[in-house]
Short mmCIF file of C-alpha atoms in Angstrom, two decimals:
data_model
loop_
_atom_site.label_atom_id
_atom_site.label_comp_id
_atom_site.label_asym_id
_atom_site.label_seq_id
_atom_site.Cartn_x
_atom_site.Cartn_y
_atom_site.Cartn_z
CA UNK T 262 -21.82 171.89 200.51
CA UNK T 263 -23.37 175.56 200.76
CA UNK T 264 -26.20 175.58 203.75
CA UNK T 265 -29.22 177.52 202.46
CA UNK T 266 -30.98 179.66 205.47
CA UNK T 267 -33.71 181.39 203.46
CA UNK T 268 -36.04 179.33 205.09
CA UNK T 269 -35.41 179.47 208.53
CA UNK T 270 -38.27 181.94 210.77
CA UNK T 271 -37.54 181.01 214.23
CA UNK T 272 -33.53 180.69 216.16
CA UNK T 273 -33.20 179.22 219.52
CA UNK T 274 -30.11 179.45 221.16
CA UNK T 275 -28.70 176.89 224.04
CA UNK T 276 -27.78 178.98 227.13
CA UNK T 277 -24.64 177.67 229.11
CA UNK T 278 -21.77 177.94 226.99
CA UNK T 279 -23.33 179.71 223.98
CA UNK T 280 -24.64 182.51 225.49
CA UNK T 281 -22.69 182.64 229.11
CA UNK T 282 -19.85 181.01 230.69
CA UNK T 283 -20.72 177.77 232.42
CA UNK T 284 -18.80 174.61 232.05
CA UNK T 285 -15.68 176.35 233.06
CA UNK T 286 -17.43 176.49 236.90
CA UNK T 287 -17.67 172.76 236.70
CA UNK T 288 -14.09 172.13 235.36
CA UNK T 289 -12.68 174.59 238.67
CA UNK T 290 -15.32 172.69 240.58
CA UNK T 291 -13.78 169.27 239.79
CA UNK T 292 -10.39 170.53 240.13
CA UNK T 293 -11.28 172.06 243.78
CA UNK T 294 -13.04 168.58 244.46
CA UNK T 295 -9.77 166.93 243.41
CA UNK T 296 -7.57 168.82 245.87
CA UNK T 297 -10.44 168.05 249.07
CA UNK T 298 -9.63 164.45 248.24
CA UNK T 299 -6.09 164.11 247.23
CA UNK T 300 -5.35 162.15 250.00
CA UNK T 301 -6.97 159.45 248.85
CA UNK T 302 -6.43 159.30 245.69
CA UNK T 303 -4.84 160.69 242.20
CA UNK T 304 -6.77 163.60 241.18
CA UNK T 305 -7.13 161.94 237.62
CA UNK T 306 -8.78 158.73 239.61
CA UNK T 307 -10.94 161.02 241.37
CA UNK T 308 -12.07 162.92 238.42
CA UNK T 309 -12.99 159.60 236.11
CA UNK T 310 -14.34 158.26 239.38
CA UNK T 311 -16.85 161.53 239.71
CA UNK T 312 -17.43 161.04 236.41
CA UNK T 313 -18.63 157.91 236.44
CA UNK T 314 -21.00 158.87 239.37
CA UNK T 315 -22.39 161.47 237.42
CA UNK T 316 -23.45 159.29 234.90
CA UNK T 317 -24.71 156.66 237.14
CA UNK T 318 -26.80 159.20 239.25
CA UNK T 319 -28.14 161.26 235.87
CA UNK T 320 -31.17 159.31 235.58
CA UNK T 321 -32.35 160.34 238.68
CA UNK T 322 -30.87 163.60 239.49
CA UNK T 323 -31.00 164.70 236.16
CA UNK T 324 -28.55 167.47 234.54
CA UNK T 325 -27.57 170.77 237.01
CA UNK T 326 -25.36 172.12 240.01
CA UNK T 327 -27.39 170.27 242.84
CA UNK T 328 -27.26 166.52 241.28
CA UNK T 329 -23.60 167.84 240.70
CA UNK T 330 -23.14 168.49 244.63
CA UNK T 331 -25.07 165.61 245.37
CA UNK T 332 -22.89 163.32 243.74
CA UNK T 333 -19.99 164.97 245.02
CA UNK T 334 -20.77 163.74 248.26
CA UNK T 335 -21.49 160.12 247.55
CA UNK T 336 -18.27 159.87 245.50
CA UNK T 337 -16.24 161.22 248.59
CA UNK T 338 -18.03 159.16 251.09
CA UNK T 339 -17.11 155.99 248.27
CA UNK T 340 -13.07 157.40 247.73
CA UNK T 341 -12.45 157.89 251.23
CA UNK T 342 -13.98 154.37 252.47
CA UNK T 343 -16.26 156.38 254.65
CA UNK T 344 -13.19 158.16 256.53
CA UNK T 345 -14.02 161.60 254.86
CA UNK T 346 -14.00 164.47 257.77
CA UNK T 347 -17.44 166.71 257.93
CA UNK T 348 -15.50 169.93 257.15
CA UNK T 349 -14.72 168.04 253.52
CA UNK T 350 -18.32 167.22 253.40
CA UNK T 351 -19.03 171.17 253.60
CA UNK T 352 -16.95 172.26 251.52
CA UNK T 353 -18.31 170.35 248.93
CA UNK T 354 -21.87 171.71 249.73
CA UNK T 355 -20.00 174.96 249.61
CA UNK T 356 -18.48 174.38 246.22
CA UNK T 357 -22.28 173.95 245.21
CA UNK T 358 -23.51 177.19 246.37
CA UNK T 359 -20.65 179.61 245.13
CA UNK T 360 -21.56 177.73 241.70
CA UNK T 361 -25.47 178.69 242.17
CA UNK T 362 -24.22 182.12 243.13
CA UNK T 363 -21.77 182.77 240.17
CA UNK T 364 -22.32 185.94 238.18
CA UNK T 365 -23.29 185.21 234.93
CA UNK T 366 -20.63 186.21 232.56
CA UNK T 367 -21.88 186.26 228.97
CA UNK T 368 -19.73 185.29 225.90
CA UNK T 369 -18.07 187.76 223.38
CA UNK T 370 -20.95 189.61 221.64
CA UNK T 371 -23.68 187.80 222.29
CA UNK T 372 -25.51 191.15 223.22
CA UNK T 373 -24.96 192.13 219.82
CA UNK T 374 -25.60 189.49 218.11
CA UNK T 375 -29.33 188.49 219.52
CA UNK T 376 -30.25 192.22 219.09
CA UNK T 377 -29.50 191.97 215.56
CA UNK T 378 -30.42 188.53 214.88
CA UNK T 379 -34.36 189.63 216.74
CA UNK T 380 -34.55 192.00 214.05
CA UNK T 381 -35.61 189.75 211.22
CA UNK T 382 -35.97 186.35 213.43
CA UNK T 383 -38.17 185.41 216.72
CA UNK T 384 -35.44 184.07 218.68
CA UNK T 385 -36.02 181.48 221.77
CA UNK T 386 -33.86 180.25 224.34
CA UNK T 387 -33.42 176.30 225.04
CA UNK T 388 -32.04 174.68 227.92
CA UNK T 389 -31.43 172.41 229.98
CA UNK T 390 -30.45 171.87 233.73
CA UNK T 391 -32.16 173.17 236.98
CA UNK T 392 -34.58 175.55 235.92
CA UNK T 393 -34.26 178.07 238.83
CA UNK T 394 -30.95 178.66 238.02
CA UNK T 395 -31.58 178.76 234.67
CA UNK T 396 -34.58 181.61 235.18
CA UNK T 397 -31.60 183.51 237.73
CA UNK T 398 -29.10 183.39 234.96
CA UNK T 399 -31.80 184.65 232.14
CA UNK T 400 -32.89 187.47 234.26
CA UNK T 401 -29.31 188.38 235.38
CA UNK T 402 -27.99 188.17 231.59
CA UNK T 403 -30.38 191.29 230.65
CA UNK T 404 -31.03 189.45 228.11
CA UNK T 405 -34.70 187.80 228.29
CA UNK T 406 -36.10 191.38 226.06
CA UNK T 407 -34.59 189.39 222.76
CA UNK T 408 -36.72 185.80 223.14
CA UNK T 409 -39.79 185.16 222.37
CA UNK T 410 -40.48 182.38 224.31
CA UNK T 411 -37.70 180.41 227.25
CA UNK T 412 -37.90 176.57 227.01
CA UNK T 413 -35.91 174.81 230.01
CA UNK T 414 -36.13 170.88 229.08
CA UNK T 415 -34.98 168.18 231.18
CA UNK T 416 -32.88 166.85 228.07
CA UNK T 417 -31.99 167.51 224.74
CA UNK T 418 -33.14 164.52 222.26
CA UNK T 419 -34.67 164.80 219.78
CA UNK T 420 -38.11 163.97 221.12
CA UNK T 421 -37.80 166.70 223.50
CA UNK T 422 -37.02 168.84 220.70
CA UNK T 423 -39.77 167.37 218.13
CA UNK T 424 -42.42 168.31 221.21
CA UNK T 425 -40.97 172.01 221.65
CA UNK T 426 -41.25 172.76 217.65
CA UNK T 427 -44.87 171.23 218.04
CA UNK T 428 -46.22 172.85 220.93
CA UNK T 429 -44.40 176.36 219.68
CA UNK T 430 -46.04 175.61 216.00
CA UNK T 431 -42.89 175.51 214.42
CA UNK T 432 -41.65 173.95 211.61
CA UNK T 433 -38.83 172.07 211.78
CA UNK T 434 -37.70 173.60 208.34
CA UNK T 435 -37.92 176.94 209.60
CA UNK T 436 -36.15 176.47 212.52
CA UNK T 437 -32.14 176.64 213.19
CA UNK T 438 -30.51 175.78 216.56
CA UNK T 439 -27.10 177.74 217.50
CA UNK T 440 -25.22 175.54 220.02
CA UNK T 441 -22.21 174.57 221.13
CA UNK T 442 -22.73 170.78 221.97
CA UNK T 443 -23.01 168.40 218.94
CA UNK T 444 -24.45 165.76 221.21
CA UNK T 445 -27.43 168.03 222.49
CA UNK T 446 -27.39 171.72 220.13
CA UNK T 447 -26.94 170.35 216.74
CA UNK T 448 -26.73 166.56 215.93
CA UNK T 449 -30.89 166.06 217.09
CA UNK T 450 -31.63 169.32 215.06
CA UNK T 451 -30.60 167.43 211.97
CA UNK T 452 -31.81 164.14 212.64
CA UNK T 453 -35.29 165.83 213.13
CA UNK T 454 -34.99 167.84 209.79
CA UNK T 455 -34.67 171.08 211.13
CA UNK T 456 -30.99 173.03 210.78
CA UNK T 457 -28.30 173.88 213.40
CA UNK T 458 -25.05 175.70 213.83
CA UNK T 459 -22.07 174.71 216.13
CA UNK T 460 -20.27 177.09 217.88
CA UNK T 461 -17.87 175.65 219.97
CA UNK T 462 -17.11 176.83 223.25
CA UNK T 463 -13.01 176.07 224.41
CA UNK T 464 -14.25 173.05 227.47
CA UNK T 465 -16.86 170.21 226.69
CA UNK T 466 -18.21 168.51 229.23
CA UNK T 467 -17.02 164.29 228.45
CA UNK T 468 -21.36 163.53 228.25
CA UNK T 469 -21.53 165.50 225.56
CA UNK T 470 -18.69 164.76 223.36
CA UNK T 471 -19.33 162.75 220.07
CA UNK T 472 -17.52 160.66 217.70
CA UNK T 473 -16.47 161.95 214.25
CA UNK T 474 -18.84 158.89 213.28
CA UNK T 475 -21.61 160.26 214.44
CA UNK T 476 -21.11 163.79 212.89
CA UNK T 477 -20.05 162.04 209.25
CA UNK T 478 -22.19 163.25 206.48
CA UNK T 479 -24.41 165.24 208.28
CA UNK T 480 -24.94 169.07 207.02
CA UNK T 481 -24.48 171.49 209.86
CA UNK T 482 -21.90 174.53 209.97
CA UNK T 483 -19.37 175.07 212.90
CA UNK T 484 -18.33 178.65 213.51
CA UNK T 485 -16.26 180.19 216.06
CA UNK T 486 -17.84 182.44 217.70
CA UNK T 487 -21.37 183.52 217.65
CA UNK T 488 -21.44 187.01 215.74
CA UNK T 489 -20.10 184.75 213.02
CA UNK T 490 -23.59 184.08 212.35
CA UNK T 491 -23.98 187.11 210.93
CA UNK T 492 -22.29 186.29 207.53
CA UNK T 493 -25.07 183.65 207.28
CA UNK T 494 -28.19 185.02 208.68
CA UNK T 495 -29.20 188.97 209.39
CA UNK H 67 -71.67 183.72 248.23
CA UNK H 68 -72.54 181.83 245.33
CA UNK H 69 -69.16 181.51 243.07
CA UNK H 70 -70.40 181.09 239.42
CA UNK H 71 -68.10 179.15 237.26
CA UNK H 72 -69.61 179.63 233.94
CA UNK H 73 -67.24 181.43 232.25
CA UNK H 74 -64.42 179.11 233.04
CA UNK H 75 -62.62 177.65 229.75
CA UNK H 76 -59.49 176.41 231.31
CA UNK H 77 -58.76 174.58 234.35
CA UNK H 78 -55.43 174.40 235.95
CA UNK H 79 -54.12 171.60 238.47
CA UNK H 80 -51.82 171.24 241.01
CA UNK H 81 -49.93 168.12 240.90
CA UNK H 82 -48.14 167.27 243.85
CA UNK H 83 -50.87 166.42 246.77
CA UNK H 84 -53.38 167.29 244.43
CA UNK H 85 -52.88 164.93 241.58
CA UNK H 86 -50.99 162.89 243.76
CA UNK H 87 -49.52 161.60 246.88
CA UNK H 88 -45.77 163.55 247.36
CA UNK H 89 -45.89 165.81 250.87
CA UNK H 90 -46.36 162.50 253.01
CA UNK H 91 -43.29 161.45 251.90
CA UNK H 92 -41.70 164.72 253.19
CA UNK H 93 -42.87 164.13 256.03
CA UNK H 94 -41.66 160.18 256.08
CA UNK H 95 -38.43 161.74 255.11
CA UNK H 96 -38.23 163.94 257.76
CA UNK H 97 -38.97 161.62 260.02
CA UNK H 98 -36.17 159.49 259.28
CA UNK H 99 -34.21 162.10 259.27
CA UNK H 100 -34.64 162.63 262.70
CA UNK H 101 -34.42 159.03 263.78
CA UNK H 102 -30.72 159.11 262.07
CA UNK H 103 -29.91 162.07 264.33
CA UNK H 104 -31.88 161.18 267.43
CA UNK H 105 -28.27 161.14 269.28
CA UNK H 106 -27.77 164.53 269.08
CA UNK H 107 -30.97 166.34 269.24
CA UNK H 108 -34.95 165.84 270.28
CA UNK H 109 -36.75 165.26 267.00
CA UNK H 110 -38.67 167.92 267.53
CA UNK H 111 -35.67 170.36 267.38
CA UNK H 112 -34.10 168.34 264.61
CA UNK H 113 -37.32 169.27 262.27
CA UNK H 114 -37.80 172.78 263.44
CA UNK H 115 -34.09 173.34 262.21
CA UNK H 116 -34.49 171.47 259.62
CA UNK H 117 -37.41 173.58 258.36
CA UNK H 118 -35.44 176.74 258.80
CA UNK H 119 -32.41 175.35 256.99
CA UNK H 120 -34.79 174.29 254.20
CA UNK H 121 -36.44 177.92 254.33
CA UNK H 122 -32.30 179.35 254.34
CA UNK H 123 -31.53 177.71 251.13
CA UNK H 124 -34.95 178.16 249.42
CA UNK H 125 -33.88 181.10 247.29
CA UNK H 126 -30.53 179.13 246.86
CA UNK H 127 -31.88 175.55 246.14
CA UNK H 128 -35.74 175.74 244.85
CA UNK H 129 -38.25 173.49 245.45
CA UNK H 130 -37.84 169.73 245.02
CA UNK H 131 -36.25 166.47 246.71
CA UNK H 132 -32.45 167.43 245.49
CA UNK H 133 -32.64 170.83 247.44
CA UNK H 134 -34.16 169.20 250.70
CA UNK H 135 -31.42 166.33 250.84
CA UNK H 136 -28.57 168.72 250.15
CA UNK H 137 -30.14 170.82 253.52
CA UNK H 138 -30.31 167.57 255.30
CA UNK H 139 -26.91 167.16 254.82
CA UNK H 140 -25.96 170.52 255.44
CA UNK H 141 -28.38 170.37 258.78
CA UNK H 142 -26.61 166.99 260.20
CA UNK H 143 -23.12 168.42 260.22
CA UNK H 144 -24.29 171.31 262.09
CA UNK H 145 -26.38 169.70 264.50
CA UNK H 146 -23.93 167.16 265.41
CA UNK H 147 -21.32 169.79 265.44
CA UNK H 148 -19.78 168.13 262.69
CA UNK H 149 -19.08 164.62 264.02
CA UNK H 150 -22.27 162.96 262.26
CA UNK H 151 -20.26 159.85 260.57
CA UNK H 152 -20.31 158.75 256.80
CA UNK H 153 -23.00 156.34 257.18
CA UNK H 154 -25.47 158.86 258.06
CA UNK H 155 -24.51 160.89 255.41
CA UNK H 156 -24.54 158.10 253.01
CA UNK H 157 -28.01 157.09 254.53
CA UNK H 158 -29.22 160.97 254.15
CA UNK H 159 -28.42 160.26 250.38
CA UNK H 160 -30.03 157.19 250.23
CA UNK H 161 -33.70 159.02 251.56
CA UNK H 162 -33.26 160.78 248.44
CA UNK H 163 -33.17 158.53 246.06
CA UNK H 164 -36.22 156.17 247.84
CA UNK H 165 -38.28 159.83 247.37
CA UNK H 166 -37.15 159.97 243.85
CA UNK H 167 -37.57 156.59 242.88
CA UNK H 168 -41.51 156.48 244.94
CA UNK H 169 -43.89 155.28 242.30
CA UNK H 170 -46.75 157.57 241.58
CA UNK H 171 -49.76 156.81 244.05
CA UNK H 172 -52.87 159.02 242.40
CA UNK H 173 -54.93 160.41 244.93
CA UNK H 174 -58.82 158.87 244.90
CA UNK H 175 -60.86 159.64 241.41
CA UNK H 176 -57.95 161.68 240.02
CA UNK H 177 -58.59 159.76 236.60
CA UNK H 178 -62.49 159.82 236.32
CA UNK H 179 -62.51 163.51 237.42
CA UNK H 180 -60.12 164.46 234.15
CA UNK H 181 -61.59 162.29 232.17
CA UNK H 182 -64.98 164.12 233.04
CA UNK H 183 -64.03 167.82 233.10
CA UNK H 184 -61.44 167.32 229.64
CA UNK H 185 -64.52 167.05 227.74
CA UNK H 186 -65.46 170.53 228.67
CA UNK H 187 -62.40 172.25 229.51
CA UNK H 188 -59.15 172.75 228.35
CA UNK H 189 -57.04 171.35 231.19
CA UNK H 190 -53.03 172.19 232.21
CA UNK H 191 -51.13 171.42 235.28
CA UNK H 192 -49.12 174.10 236.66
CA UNK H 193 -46.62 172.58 239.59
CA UNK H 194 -43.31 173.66 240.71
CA UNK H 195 -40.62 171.71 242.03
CA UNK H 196 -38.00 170.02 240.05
CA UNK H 197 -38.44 169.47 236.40
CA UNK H 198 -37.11 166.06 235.96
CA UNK H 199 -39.07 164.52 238.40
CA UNK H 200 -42.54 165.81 237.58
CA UNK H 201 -42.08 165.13 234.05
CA UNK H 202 -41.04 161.53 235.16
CA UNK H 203 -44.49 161.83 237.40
CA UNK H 204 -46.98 162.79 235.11
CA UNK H 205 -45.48 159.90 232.46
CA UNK H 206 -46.14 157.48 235.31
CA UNK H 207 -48.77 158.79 236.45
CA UNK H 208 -50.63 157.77 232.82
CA UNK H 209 -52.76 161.21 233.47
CA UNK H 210 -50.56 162.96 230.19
CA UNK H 211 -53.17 163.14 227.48
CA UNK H 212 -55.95 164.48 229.81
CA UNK H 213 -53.65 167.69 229.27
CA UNK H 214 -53.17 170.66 227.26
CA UNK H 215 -50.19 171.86 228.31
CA UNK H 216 -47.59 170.96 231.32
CA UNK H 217 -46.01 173.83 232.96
CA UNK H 218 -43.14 173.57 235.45
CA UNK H 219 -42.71 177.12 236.71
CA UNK H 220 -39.89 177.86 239.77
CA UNK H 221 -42.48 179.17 241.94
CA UNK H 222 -45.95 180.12 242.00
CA UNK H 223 -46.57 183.87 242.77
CA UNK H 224 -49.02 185.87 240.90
CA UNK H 225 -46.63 187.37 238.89
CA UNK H 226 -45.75 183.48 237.66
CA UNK H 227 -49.12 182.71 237.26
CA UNK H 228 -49.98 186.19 235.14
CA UNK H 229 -46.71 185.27 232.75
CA UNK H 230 -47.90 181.51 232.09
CA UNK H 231 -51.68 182.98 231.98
CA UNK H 232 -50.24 185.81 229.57
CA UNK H 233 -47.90 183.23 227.51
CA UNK H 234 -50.76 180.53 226.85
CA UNK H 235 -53.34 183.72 225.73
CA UNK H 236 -55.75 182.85 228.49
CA UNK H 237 -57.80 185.21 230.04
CA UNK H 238 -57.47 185.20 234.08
CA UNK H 239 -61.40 185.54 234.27
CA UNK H 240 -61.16 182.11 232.17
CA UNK H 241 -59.21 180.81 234.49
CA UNK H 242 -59.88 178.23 237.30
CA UNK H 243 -56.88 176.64 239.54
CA UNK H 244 -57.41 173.70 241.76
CA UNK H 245 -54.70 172.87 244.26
CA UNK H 246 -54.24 171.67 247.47
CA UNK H 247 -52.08 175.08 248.68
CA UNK H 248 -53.24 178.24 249.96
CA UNK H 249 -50.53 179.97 249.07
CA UNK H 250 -49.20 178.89 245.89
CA UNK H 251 -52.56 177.18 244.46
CA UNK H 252 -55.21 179.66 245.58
CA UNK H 253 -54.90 183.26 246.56
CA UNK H 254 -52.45 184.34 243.91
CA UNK H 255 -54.88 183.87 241.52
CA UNK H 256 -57.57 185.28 243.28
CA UNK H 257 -55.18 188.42 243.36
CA UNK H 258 -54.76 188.28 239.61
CA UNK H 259 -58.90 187.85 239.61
CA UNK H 260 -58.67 184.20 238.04
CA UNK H 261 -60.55 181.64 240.26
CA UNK H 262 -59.47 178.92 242.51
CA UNK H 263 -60.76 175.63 243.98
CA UNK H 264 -59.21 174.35 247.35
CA UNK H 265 -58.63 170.75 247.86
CA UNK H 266 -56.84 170.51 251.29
CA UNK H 267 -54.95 167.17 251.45
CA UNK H 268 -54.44 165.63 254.88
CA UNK H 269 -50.70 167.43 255.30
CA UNK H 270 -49.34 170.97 253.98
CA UNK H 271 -45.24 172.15 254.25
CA UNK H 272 -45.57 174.36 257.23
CA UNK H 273 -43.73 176.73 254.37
CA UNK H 274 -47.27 176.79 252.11
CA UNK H 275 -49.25 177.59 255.45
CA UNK H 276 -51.01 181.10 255.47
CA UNK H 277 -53.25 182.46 257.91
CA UNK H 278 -56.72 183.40 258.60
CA UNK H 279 -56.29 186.94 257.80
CA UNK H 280 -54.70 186.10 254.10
CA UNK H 281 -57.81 184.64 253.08
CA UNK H 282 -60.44 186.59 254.89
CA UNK H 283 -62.92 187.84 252.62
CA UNK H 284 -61.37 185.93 249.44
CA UNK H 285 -63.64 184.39 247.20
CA UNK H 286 -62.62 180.74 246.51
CA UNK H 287 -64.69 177.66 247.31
CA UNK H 288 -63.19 175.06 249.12
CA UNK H 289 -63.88 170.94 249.29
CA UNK H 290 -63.49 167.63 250.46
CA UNK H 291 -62.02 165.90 247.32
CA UNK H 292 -61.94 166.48 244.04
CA UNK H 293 -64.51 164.91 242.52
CA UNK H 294 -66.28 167.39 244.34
CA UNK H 295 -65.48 169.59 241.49
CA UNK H 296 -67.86 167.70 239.90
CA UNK H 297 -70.76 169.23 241.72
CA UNK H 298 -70.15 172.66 240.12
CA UNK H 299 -68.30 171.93 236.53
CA UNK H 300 -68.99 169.94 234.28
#
């Protein structure tokens, strides 16, 4: 099926992982987490176990390094049986603030890409996650001068998104997202009538993974890498 | 001086301790903090390094309940030169979630006074802190469709306040805030020659304190409560 474009005005683009590196941090986190706590337990256990904290502790902490940290903590005070020592304690805290510190490292050609893109489209940035850190890492990336407008949400359904296109006057027919999580970038996009564009990045966080059942049928492109684009839009 | 308010259009509010009840809590928090780690230091200590902690990992952390536990934490292994035990930890996390999970307690005529001044202003709320939990405020709070527009910003300097002012096309001399800080609700506007309206609550962060010299000679009004505002808009 050929994906026609010719309508689309406005592009917003998901931040961690589409324009800079991110979920990598959390994957060395975990692993670094693993090794603090190997003692009492398999470093597989420990990572499903963190997991399942996560999820449990979303609702209220909500997507972002310092929920992240947070339930860190609780899941080595549970894995331990309360026996953790205090220096494991701050080293987790520690693994939370060289995350918040991290340079942001921005993915092949994305520079390139938004400056040609903001030629012929008004571009805007949407994401989610704390948004301090998400303001550092747009002002460190140099690359706020491309976006007309920076939306951090708290999540990514599509509700959130039907309120953004409102309150920005946009149409959802004139509007593509580029991201590269199917649960949160692209699959709401479509369901709300509006287009989107996967672009994979090489880690997915287990939240956002989908099932092929969920994707079946519905009319969205996956591409590589971002300057792909290009061949489609310009 | 007489402060004339005629050509306000838009009126922005503070939420937390203006809209509602949230520094009290702090300070609840705080307190049990200090009970948990009344073994190792006065109470009095125990807050006063608590504060600077807090202060420490401000540019780190942000403003909001997730950033004040993880300093908590980080402030009982130190002051117990890292033999504070699990449970304290665990009971450290536990403060958190009770501050999350508070319902919303509106502060007296909050609802009258919107419903009176939306039907000759446009009205916004402009509050910092963490974006999860004052979008799950306001929806509890049942306050939503007095307003315009939400706005979580990071912090609230006048350069924040000029962007937002600049982003939503409103004109500063337009513009009336009404907040319960000093600091963050009050004089930066007056610096970016918007108004303000000072509605002290009963307890301010020792961090949004200013002194007499910061607001010598600055025009804002101040009063009791805000239905108060009534008096001069309407």
């Amino acid at each position: 099926m050929e994906i026609d474009y010719s309508n689309i005005k406005v592009i917003g683009f998901d931040a961690d992982d589409t324009l800079w590196v991110n979920e990598t941090y959390f994957r060395d986190a975990e692993a670094e987490f693993g090794k603090l706590l190997s003692q009492f337990e398999t470093i597989n256990q420990i990572d499903q176990e963190l997991f399942k904290m996560e999820l449990k502790n979303l609702p209220l902490y909500g997507y972002g390094i310092k929920g992240f940290v947070l339930s860190m903590v609780e899941m080595a005070l549970e894995i331990s049986n309360n026996t953790v020592s205090n220096n494991t304690i701050k080293a987790i805290l520690d693994i939370g603030k060289d995350m918040i510190n991290k340079p942001v490292e921005l993915l092949d050609g994305v520079e390139s890409v938004l400056k040609t893109l903001s030629e012929s489209y008004r571009l805007i940035v949407i994401t989610k996650g704390d948004l301090l850190d998400q303001e550092r890492k747009l002002k460190q990336s140099g690359l706020l001068d491309y976006f007309h407008h920076i939306e951090v949400v708290s999540d990514k359904k599509e509700e959130n998104y039907s309120n953004l296109l409102n309150h920005l006057d946009i149409k959802p027919s004139e509007f593509l997202m580029v991201g590269n999580s199917l649960k949160s970038d692209v699959l709401p996009l479509i369901h709300i009538k509006a287009q989107a564009i996967h672009v994979p990045f090489h880690t997915t966080w287990v939240h956002e993974q989908v099932t092929a059942q969920e994707t079946n049928g519905k009319a969205y492109k996956t591409v590589q890498k971002l300057s792909d684009l290009l061949q489609f839009l310009k």
